[in-house]
mmCIF file of C-alpha atoms in Angstrom:
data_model
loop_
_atom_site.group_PDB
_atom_site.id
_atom_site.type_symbol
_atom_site.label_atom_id
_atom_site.label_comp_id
_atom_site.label_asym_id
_atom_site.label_seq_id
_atom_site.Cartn_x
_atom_site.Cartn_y
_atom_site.Cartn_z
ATOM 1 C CA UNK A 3 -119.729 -75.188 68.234
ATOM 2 C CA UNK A 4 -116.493 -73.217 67.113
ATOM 3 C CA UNK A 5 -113.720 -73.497 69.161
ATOM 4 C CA UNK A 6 -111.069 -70.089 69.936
ATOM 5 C CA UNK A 7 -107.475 -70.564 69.421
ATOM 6 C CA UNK A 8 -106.768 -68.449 72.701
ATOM 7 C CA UNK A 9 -106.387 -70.911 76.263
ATOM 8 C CA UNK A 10 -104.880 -71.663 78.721
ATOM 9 C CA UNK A 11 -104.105 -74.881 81.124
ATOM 10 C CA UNK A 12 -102.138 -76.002 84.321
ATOM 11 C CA UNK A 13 -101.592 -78.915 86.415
ATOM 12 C CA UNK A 14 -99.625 -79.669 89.272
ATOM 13 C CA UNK A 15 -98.302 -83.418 90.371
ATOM 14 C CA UNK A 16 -95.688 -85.377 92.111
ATOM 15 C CA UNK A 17 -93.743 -88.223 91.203
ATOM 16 C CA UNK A 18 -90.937 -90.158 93.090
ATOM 17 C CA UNK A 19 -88.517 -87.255 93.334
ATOM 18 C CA UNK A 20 -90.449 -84.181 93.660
ATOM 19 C CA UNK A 21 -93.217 -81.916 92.075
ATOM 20 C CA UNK A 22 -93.830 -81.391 88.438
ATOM 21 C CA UNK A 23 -95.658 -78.054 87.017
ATOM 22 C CA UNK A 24 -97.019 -78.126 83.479
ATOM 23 C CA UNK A 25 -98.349 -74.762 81.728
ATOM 24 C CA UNK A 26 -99.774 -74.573 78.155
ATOM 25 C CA UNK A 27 -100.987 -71.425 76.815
ATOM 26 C CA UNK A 28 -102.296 -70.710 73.144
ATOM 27 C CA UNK A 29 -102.904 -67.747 70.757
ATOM 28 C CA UNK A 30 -103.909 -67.005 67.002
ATOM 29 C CA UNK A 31 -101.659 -67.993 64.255
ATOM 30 C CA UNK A 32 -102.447 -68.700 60.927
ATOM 31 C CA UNK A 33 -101.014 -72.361 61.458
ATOM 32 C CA UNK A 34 -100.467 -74.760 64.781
ATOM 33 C CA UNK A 35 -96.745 -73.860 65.927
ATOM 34 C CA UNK A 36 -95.528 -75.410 69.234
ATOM 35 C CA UNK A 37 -93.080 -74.076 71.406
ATOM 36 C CA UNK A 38 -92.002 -76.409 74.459
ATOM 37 C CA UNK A 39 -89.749 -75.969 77.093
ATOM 38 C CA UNK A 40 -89.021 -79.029 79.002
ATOM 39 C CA UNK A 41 -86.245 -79.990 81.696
ATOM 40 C CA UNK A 42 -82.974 -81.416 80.247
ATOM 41 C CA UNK A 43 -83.575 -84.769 81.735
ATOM 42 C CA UNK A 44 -87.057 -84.531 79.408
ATOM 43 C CA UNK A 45 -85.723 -83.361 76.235
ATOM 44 C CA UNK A 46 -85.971 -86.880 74.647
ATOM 45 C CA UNK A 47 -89.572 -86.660 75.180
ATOM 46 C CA UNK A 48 -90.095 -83.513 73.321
ATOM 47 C CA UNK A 49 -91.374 -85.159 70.315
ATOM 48 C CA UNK A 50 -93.928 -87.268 72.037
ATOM 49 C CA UNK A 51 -95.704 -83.976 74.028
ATOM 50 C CA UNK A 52 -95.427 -82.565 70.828
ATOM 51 C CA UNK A 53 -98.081 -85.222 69.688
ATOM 52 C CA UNK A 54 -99.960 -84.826 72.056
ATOM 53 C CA UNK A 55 -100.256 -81.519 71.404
ATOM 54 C CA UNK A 56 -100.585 -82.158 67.438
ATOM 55 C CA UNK A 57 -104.012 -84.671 68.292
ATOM 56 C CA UNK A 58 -105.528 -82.318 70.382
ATOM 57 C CA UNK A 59 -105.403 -78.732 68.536
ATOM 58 C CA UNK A 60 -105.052 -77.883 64.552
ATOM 59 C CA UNK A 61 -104.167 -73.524 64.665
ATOM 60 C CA UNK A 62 -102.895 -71.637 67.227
ATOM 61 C CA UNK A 63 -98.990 -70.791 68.631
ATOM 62 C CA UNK A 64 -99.304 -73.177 71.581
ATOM 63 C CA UNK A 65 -96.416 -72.828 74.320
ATOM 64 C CA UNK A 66 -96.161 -75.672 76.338
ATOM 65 C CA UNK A 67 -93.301 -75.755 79.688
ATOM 66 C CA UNK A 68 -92.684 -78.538 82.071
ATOM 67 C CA UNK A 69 -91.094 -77.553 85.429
ATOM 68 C CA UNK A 70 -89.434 -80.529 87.724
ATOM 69 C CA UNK A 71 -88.617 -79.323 91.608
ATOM 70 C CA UNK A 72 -86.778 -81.178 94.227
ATOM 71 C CA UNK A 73 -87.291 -84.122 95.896
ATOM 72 C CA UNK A 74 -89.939 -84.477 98.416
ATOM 73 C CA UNK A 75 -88.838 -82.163 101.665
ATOM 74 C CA UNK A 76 -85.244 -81.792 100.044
ATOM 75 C CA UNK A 77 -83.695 -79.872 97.612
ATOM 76 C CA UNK A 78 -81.416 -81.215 94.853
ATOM 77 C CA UNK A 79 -77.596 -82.129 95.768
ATOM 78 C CA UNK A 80 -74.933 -79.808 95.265
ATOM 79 C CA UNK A 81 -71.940 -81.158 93.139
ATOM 80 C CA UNK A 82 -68.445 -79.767 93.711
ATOM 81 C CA UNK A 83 -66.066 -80.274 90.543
ATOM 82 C CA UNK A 84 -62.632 -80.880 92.241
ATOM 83 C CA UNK A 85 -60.486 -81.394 89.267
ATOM 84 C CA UNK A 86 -62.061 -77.756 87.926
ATOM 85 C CA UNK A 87 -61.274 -76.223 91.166
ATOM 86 C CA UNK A 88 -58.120 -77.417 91.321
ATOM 87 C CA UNK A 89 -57.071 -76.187 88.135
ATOM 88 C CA UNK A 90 -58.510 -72.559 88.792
ATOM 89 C CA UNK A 91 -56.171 -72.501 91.544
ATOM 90 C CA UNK A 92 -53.391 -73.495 89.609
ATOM 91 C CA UNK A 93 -53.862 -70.785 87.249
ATOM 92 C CA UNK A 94 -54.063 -68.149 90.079
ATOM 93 C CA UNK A 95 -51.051 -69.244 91.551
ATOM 94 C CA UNK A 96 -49.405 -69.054 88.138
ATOM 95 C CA UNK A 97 -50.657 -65.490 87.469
ATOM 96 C CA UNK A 98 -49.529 -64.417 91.285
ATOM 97 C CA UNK A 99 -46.392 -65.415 90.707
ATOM 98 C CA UNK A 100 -45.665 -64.188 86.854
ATOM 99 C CA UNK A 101 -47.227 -60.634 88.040
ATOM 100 C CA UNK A 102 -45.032 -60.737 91.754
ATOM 101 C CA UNK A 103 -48.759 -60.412 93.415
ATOM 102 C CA UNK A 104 -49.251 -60.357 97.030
ATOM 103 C CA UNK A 105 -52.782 -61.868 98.852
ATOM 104 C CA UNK A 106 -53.849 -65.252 99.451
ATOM 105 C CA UNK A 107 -55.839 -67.734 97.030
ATOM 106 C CA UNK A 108 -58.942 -68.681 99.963
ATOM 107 C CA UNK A 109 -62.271 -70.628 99.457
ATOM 108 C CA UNK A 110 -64.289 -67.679 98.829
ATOM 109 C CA UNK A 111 -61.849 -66.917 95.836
ATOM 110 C CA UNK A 112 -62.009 -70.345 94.170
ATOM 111 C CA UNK A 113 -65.905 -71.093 94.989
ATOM 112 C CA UNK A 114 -66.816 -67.521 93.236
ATOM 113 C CA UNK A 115 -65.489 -69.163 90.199
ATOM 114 C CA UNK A 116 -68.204 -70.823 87.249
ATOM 115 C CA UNK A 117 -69.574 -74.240 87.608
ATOM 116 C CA UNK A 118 -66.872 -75.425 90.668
ATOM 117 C CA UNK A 119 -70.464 -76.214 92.578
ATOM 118 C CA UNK A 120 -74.001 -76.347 90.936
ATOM 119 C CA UNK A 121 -76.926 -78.201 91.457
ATOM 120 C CA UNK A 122 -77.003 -81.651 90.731
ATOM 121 C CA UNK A 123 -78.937 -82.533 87.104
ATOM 122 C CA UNK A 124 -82.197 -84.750 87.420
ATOM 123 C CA UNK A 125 -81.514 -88.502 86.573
ATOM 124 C CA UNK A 126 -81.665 -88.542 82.972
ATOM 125 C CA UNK A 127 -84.636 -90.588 81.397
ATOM 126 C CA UNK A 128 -86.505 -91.141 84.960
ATOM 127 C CA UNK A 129 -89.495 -93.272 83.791
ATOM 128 C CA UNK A 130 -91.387 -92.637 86.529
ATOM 129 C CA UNK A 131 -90.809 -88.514 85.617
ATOM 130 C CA UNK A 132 -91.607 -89.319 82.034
ATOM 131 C CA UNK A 133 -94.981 -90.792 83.246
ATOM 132 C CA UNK A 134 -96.276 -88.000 85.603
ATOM 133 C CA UNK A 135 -94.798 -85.160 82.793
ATOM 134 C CA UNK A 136 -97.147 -87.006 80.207
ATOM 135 C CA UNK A 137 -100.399 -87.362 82.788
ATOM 136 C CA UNK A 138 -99.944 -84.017 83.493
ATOM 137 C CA UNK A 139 -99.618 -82.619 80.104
ATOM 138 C CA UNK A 140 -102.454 -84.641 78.991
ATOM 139 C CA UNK A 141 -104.801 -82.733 82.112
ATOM 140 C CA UNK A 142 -103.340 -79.406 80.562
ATOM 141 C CA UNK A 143 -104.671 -79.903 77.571
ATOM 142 C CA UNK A 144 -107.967 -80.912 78.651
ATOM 143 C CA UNK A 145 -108.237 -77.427 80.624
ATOM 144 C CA UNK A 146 -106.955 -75.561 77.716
ATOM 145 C CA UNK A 147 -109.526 -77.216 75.138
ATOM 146 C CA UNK A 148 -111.987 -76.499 77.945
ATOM 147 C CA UNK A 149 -111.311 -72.408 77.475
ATOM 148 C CA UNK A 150 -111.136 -72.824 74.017
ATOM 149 C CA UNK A 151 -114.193 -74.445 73.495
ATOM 150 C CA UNK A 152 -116.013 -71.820 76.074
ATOM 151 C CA UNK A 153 -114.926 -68.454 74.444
ATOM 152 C CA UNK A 154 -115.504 -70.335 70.902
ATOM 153 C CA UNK A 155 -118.841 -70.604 72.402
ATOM 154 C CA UNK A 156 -119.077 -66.937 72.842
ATOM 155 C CA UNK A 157 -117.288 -65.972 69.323
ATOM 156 C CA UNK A 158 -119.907 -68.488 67.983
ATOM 157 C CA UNK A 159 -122.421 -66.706 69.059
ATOM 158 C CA UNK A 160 -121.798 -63.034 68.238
ATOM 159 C CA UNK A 161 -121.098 -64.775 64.508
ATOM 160 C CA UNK A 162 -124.190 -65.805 64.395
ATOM 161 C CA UNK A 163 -125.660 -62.367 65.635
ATOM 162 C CA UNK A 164 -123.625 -60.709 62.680
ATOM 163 C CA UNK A 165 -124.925 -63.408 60.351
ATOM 164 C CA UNK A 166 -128.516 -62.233 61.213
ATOM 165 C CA UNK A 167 -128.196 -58.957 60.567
ATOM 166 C CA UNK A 168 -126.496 -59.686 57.268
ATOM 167 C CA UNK A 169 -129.612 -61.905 56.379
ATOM 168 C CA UNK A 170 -131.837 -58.765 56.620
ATOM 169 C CA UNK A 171 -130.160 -56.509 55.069
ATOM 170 C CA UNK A 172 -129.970 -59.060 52.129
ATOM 171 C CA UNK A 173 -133.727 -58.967 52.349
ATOM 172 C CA UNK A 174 -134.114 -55.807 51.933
ATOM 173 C CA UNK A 175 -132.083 -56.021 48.626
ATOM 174 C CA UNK A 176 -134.063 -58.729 47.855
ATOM 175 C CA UNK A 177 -137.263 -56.535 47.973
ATOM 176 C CA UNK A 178 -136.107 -54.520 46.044
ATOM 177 C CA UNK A 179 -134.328 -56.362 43.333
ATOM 178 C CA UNK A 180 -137.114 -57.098 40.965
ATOM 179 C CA UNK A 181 -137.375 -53.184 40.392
ATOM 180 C CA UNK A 182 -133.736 -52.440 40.072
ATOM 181 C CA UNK A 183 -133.858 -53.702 36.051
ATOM 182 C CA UNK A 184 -137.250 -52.010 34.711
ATOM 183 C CA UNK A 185 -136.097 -48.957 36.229
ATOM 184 C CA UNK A 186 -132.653 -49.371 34.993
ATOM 185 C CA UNK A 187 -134.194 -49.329 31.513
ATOM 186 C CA UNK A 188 -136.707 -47.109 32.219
ATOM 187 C CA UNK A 189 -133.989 -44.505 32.821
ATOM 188 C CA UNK A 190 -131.664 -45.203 30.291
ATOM 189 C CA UNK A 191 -134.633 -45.150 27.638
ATOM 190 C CA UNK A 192 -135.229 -41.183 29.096
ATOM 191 C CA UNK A 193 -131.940 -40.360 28.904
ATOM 192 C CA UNK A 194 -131.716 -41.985 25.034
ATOM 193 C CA UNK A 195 -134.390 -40.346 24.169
ATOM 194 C CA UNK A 196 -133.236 -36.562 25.012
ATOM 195 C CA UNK A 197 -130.170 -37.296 22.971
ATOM 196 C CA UNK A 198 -132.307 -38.587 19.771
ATOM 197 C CA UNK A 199 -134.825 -37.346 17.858
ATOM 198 C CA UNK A 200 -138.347 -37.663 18.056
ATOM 199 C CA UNK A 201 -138.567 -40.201 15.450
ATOM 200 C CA UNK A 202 -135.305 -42.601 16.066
ATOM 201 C CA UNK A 203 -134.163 -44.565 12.995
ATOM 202 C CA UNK A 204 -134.263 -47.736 14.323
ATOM 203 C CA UNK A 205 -136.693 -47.952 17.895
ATOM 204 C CA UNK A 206 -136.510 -51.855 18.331
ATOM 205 C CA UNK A 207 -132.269 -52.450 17.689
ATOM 206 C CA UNK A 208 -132.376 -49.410 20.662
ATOM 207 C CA UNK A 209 -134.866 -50.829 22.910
ATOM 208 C CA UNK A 210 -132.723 -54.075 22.052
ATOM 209 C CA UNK A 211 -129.572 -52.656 23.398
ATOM 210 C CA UNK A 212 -131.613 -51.014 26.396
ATOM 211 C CA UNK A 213 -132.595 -54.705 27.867
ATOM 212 C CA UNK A 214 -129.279 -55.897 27.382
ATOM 213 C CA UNK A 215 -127.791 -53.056 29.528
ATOM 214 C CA UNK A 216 -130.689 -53.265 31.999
ATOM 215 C CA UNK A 217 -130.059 -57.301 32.258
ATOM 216 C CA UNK A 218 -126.512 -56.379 33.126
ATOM 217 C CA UNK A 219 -127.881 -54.989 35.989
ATOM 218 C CA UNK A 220 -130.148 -57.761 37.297
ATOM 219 C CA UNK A 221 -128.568 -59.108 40.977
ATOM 220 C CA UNK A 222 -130.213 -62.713 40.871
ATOM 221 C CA UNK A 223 -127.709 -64.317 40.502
ATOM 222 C CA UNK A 224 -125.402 -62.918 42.984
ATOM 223 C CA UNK A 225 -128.458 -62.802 45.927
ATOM 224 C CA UNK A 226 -128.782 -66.885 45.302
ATOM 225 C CA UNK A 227 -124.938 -67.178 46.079
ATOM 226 C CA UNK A 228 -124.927 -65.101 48.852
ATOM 227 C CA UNK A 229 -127.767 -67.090 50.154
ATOM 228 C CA UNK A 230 -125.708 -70.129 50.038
ATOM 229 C CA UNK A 231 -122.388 -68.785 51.083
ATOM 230 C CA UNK A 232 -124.260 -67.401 54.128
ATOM 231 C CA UNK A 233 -126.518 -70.752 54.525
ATOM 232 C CA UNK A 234 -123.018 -72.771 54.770
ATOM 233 C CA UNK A 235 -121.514 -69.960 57.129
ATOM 234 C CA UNK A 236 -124.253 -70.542 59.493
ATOM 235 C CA UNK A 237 -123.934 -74.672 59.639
ATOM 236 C CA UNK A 238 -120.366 -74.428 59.896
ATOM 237 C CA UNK A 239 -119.875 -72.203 62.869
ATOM 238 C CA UNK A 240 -122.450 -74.925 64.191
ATOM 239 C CA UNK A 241 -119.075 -77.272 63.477
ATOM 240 C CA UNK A 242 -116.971 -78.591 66.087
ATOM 241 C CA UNK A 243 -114.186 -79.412 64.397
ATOM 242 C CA UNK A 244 -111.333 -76.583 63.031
ATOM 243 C CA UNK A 245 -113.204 -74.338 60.468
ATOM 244 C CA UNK A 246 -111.118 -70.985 60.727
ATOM 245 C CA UNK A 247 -109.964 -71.475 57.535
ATOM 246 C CA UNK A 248 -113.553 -72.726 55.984
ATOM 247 C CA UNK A 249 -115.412 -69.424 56.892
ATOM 248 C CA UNK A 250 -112.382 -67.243 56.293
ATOM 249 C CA UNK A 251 -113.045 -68.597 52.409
ATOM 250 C CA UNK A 252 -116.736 -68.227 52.915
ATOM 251 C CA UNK A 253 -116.120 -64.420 54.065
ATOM 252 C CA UNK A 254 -113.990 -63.665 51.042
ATOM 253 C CA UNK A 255 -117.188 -65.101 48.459
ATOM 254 C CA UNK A 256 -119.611 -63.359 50.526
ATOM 255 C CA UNK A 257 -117.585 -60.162 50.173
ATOM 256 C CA UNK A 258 -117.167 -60.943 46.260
ATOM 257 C CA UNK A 259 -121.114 -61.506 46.003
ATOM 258 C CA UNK A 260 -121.590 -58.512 47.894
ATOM 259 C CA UNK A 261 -119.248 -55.990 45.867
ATOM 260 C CA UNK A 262 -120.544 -57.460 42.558
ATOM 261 C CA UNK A 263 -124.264 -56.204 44.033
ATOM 262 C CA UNK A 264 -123.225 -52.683 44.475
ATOM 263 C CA UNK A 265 -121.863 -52.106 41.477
ATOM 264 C CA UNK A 266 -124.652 -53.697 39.265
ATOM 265 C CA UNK A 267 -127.469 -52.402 41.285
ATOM 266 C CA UNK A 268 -127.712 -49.173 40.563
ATOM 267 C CA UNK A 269 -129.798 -47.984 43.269
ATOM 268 C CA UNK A 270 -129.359 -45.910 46.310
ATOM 269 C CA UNK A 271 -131.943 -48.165 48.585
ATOM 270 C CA UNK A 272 -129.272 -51.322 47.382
ATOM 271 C CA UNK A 273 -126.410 -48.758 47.968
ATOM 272 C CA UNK A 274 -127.513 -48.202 51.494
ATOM 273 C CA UNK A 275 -127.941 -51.900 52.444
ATOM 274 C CA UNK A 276 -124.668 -52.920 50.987
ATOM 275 C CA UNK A 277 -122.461 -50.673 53.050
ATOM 276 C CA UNK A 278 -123.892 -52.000 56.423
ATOM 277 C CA UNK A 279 -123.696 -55.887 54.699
ATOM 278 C CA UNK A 280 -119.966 -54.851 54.273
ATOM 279 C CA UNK A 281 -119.627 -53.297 58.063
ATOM 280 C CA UNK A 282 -120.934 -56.573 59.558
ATOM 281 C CA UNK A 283 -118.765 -58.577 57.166
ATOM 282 C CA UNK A 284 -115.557 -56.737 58.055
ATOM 283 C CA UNK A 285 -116.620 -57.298 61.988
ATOM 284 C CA UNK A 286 -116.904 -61.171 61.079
ATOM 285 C CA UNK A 287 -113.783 -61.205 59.738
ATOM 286 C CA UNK A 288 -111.811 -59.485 62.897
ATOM 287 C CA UNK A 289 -113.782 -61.643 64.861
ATOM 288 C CA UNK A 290 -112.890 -65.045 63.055
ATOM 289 C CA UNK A 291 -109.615 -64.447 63.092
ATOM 290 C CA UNK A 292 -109.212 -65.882 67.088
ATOM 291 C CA UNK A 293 -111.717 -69.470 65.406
ATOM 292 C CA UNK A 294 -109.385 -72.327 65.299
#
């Protein structure tokens, strides 16, 4: 069955030097763009999550974020720049005594100042980090193709509904397509025949140019095409792979089959059935908008 382009995943793990959280969320977009926010000791692994990604979905904006914590019952070291400090106080001492300032230059003062202590960075390239990140991303994944495959169920579902209802009212036109020519000529040959006289000068060129304009108004054609267009809808919803873009296309020839119909049938019955064919096609359209 269809899958959704909406989801959402998250693990939790540990590795050597603390806890790791993954989160990947998706929603629609017309293409698959990745956004992924990883720790700075990570960053040269950006390219392989985003493969990971790339294998598992085709459509969707999927934002993926990797959180590393401390160590295990610690916190990360602090890391006290010296040679910064030192030159903050320098410069304070130099503005005191170019502005004849009074006060002391204390701790608080100095360690107030930007980046004189932070937290220490993450060893950079930490295999054993690299490892867990990529377990855990994988496991994400796997819940958010899980949610995506359940509501696809669902969407799949009410297509298929929609689908149904389509197929009768294209039944109904189909009952009453064989009349829709005969009476087309029928009428026009009235309607000729009030504007002629009683005796026309030539009967067979006009009853000529009468089944010509009543053929023009024959829907065979299109009702076969629909058919099919709505045959193939059906088996590819059915589809596991990424068919957004398939039954968007089918949609648009339904809709073309379906417009050609009401203006060639010229018959309120048609008329009727064709406005509630276009309703449920405008509903399967909002609704395959979320298929991936």
């Amino acid at each position: 069955m269809i899958r959704s382009m909406t989801g959402f995943g998250r693990r939790q793990g540990t590795w050597s030097g603390g806890a790791v959280i993954v989160e990947v969320r998706s929603v629609n977009h017309r293409f698959l763009e990745t956004s992924i926010r990883l720790p700075k000791p990570l960053a040269a692994h950006e390219d392989r999550i985003k493969k990971l990604i790339q294998a598992q979905c085709a459509r969707g904006r999927i934002d993926l974020s990797v959180v590393a914590q401390g160590g295990r019952g610690g916190s990360r070291p602090l890391q006290l720049d010296a040679a910064l400090a030192n030159q903050y106080h320098q410069a304070l001492r130099t503005l005191q005594r170019s502005l004849k300032l009074g006060g002391t230059i204390d701790i608080g003062l100095i360690a107030g100042f930007r980046d004189i202590i932070v937290l220490a960075e993450q060893p950079a390239d930490d295999p054993k980090l690299a490892k867990a990140v990529e377990r855990l991303v994988r496991q994400a994944l796997q819940d958010l193709l899980g949610m995506r495959k359940k509501e696809g169920a669902l969407l799949g579902k009410d297509l298929l509904g929609r689908l149904s209802t389509m197929h009768k009212f294209a039944d109904q036109i189909k009952a009453k397509a064989p009349t829709v020519a005969p009476e087309s000529f029928e009428r026009m040959k009235a309607r000729v025949g009030k504007l002629l006289d009683a005796d026309p000068p030539d009967l067979p060129r006009l009853h000529q140019e009468l089944a010509v304009y009543a053929d023009r108004s024959d829907i065979t054609e299109e009702l076969v095409r629909l058919d099919a267009h709505m045959i193939q809808f059906e088996q590819t919803v059915q589809r596991a792979d990424s068919v957004g873009k398939t039954l968007d296309f089918l949609l648009q020839e339904m809709g073309r089959e379906i417009n050609t119909i009401g203006s060639k049938a010229n018959d309120l019955t048609i008329t009727s059935s064709v406005v509630q064919m276009k309703t449920e096609l405008e509903r399967l359209r909002e609704q395959i908008q979320n298929v991936e």
